PDB file of C-alpha atoms in Angstrom:
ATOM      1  CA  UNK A 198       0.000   0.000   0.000  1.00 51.00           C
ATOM      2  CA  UNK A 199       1.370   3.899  -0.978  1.00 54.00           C
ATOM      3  CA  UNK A 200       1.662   5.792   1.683  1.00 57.00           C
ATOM      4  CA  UNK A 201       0.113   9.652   0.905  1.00 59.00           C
ATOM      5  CA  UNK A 202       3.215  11.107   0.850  1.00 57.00           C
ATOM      6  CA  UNK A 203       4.808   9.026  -1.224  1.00 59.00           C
ATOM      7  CA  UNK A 204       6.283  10.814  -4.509  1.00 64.00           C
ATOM      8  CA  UNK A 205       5.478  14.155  -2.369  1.00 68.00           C
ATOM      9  CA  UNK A 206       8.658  14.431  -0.523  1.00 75.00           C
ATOM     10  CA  UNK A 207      12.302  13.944  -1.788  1.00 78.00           C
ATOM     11  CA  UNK A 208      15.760  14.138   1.099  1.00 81.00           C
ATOM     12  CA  UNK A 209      18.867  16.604  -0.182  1.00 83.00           C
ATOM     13  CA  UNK A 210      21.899  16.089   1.713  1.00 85.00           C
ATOM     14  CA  UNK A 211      24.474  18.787   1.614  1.00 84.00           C
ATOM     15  CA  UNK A 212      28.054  18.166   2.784  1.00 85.00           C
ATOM     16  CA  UNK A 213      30.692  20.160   3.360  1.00 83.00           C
ATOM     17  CA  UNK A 214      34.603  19.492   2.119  1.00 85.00           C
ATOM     18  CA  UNK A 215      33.440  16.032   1.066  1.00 89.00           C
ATOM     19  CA  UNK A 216      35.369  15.688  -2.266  1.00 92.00           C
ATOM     20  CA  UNK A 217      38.790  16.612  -3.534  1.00 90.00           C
ATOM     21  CA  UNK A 218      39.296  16.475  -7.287  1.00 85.00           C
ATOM     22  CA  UNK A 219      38.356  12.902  -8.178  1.00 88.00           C
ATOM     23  CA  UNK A 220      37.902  11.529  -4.429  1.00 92.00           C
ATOM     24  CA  UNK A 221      35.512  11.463  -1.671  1.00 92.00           C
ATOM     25  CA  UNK A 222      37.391  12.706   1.393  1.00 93.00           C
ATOM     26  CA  UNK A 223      36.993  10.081   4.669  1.00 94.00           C
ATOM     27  CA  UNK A 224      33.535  11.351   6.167  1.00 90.00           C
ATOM     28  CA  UNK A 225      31.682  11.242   3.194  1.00 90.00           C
ATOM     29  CA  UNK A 226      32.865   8.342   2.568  1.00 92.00           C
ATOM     30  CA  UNK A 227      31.357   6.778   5.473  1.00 92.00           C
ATOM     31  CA  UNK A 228      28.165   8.462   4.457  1.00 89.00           C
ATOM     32  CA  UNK A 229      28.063   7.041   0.712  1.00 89.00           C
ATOM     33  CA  UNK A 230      29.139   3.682   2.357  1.00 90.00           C
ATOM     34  CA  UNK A 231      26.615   3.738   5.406  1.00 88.00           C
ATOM     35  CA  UNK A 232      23.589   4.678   3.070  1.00 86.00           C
ATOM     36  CA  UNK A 233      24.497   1.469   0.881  1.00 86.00           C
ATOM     37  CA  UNK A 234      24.769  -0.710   3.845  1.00 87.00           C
ATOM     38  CA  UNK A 235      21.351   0.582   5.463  1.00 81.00           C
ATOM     39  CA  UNK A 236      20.079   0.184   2.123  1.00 81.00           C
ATOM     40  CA  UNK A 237      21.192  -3.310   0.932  1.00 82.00           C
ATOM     41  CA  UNK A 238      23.420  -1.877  -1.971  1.00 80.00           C
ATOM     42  CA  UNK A 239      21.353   0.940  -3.587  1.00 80.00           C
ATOM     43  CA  UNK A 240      23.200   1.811  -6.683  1.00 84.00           C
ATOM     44  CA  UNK A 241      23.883   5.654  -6.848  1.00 87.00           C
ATOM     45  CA  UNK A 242      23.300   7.997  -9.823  1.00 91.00           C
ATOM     46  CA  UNK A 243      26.663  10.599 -10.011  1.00 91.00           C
ATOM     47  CA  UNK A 244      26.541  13.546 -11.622  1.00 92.00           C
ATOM     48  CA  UNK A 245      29.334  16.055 -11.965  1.00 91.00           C
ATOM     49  CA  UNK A 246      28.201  19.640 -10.587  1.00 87.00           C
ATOM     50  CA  UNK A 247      29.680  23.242 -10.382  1.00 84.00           C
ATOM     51  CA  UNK A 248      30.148  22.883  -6.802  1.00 85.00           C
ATOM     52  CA  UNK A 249      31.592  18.975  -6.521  1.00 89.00           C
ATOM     53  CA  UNK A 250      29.473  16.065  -7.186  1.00 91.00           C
ATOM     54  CA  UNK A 251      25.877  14.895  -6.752  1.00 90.00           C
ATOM     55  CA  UNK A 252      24.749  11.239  -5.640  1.00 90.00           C
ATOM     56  CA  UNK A 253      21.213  10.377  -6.826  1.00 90.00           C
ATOM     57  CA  UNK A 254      19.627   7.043  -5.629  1.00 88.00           C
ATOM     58  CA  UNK A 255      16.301   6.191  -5.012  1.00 85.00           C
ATOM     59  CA  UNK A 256      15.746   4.941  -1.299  1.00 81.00           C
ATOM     60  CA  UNK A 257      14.047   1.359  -0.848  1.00 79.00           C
ATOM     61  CA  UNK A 258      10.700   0.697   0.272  1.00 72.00           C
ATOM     62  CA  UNK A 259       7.031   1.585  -0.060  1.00 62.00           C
ATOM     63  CA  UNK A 260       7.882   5.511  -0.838  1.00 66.00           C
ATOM     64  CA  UNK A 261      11.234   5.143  -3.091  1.00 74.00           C
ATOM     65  CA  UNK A 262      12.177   8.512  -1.506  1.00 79.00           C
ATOM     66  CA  UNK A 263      14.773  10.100  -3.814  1.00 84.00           C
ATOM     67  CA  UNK A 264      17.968  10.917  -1.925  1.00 85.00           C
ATOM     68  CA  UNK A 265      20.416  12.933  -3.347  1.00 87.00           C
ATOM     69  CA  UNK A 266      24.113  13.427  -1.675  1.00 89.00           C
ATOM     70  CA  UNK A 267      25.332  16.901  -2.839  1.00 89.00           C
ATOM     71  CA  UNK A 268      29.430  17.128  -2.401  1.00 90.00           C
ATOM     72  CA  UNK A 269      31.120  20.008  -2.193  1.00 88.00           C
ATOM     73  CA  UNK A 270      34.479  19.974  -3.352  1.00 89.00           C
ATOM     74  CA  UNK A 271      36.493  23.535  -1.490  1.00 85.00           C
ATOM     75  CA  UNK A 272      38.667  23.967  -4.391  1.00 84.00           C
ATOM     76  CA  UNK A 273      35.874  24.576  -6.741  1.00 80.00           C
ATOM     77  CA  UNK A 274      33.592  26.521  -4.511  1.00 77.00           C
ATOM     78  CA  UNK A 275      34.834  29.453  -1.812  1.00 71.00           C
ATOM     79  CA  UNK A 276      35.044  27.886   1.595  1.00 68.00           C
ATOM     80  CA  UNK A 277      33.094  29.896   4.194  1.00 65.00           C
ATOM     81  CA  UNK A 278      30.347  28.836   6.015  1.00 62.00           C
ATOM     82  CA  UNK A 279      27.704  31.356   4.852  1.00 69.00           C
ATOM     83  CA  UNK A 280      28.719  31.101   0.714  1.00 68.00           C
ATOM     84  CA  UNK A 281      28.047  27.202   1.637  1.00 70.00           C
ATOM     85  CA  UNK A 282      24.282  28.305   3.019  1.00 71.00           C
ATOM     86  CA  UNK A 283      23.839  30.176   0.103  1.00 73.00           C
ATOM     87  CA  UNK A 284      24.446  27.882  -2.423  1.00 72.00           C
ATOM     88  CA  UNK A 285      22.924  25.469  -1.032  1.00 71.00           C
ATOM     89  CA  UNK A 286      19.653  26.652  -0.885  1.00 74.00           C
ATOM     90  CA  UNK A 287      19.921  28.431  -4.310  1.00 75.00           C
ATOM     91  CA  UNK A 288      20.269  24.892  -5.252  1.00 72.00           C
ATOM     92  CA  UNK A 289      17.419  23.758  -3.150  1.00 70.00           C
ATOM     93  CA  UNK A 290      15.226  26.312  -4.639  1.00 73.00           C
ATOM     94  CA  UNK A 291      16.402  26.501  -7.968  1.00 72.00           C
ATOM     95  CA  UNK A 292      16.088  22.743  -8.208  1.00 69.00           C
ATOM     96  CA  UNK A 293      12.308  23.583  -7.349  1.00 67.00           C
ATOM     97  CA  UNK A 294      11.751  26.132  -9.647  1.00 66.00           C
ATOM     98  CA  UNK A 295      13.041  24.246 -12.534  1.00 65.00           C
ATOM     99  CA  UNK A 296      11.397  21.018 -11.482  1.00 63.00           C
ATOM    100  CA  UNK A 297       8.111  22.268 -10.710  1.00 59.00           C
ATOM    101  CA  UNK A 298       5.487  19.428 -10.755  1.00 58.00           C
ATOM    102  CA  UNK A 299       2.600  21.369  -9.931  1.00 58.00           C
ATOM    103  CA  UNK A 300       3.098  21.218  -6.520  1.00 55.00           C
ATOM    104  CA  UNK A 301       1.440  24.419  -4.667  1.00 55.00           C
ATOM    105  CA  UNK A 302       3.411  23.810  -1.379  1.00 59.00           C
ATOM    106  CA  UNK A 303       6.559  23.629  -0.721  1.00 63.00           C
ATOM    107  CA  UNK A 304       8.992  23.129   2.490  1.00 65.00           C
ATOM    108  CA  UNK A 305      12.768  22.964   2.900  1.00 68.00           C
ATOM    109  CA  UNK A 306      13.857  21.773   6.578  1.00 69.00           C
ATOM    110  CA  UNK A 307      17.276  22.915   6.543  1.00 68.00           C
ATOM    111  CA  UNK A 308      19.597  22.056   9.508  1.00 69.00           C
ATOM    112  CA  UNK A 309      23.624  21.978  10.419  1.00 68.00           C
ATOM    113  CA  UNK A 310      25.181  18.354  11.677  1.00 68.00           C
ATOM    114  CA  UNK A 311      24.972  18.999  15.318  1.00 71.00           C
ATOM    115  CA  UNK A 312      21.232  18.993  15.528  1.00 73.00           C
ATOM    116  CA  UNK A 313      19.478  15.889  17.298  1.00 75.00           C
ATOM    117  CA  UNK A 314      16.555  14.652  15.768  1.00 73.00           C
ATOM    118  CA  UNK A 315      15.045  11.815  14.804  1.00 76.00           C
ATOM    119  CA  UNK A 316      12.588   9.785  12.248  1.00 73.00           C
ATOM    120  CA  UNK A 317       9.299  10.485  14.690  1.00 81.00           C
ATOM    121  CA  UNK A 318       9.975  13.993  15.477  1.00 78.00           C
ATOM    122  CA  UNK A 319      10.223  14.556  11.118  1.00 74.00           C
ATOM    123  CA  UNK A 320       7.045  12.242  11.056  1.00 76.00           C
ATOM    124  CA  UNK A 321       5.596  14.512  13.689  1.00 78.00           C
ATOM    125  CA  UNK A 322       6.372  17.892  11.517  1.00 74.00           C
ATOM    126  CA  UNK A 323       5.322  16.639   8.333  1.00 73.00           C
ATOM    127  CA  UNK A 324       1.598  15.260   9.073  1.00 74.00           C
ATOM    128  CA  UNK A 325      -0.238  18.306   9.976  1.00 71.00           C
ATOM    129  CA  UNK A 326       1.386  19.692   6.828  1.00 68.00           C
ATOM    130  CA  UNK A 327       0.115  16.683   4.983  1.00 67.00           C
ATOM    131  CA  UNK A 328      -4.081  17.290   6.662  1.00 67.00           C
ATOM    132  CA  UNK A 329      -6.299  18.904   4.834  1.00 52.00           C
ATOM    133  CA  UNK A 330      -5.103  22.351   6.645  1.00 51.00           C
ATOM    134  CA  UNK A 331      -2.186  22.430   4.557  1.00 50.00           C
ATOM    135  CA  UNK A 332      -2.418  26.483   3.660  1.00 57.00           C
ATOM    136  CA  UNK A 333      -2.681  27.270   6.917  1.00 58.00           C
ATOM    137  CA  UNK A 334       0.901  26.068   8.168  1.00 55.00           C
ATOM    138  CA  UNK A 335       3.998  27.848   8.124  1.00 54.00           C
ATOM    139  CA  UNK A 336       7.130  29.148   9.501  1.00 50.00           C
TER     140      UNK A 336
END
């Protein structure tokens, strides 16, 4: 059975100093290599980009949520925290714009590494956004 958000919702992972040239540095790394091992070997889509590289696989399961693994390599791309922000959610939104589906709503949930959260607490955002108040939410 879908689930109602399935094909609604789509995960963008943005990391930092993760490639250098033609290699993945250590940490990102672990991430590509964690995500196939959670996943049972999802194959991965890679694109060249003008800020690194970007990782495209579709996540198993009832909602094949798209992840995509954005890597920013410094010596292609200024390294400073805010330029990073910037970029990323020019991408974010750009990558909206240009990929519109129709969709009247949209939401980015945009947070830094140190923030502790979890699958329930996302699952607890995203429902009343999901009800049939969906205009009235925001931030």
């Amino acid at each position: 059975k879908e689930h109602r958000w399935a094909k609604k919702f789509e995960a963008h992972v943005y990391f930092d100093n993760a490639v250098r040239g033609n290699k993945l540095t250590d940490f990102s790394s672990q991430l590509v290599c964690l995500v196939q091992k959670k996943t049972g070997g999802t194959a991965y889509t890679v694109n060249k980009t003008w800020y690194g590289w970007e990782l495209k696989c579709d996540l198993p399961g009832v909602q094949q949520l798209p992840l995509h693994i954005h890597l920013k390599d410094n010596q292609e791309v200024k390294n400073k925290k805010r330029w990073s922000q910037v970029m990323y959610m020019e991408s974010a939104v750009g990558r909206m714009a240009s990929e519109d589906q129709g969709l009247r709503v949209k939401y980015i949930l945009a947070t830094d590494g140190d923030v502790d959260f979890d699958a329930d607490s996302i699952v607890a955002m995203l429902m009343p956004m999901l009800g049939d108040r969906e205009q009235h939410v925001g931030a």
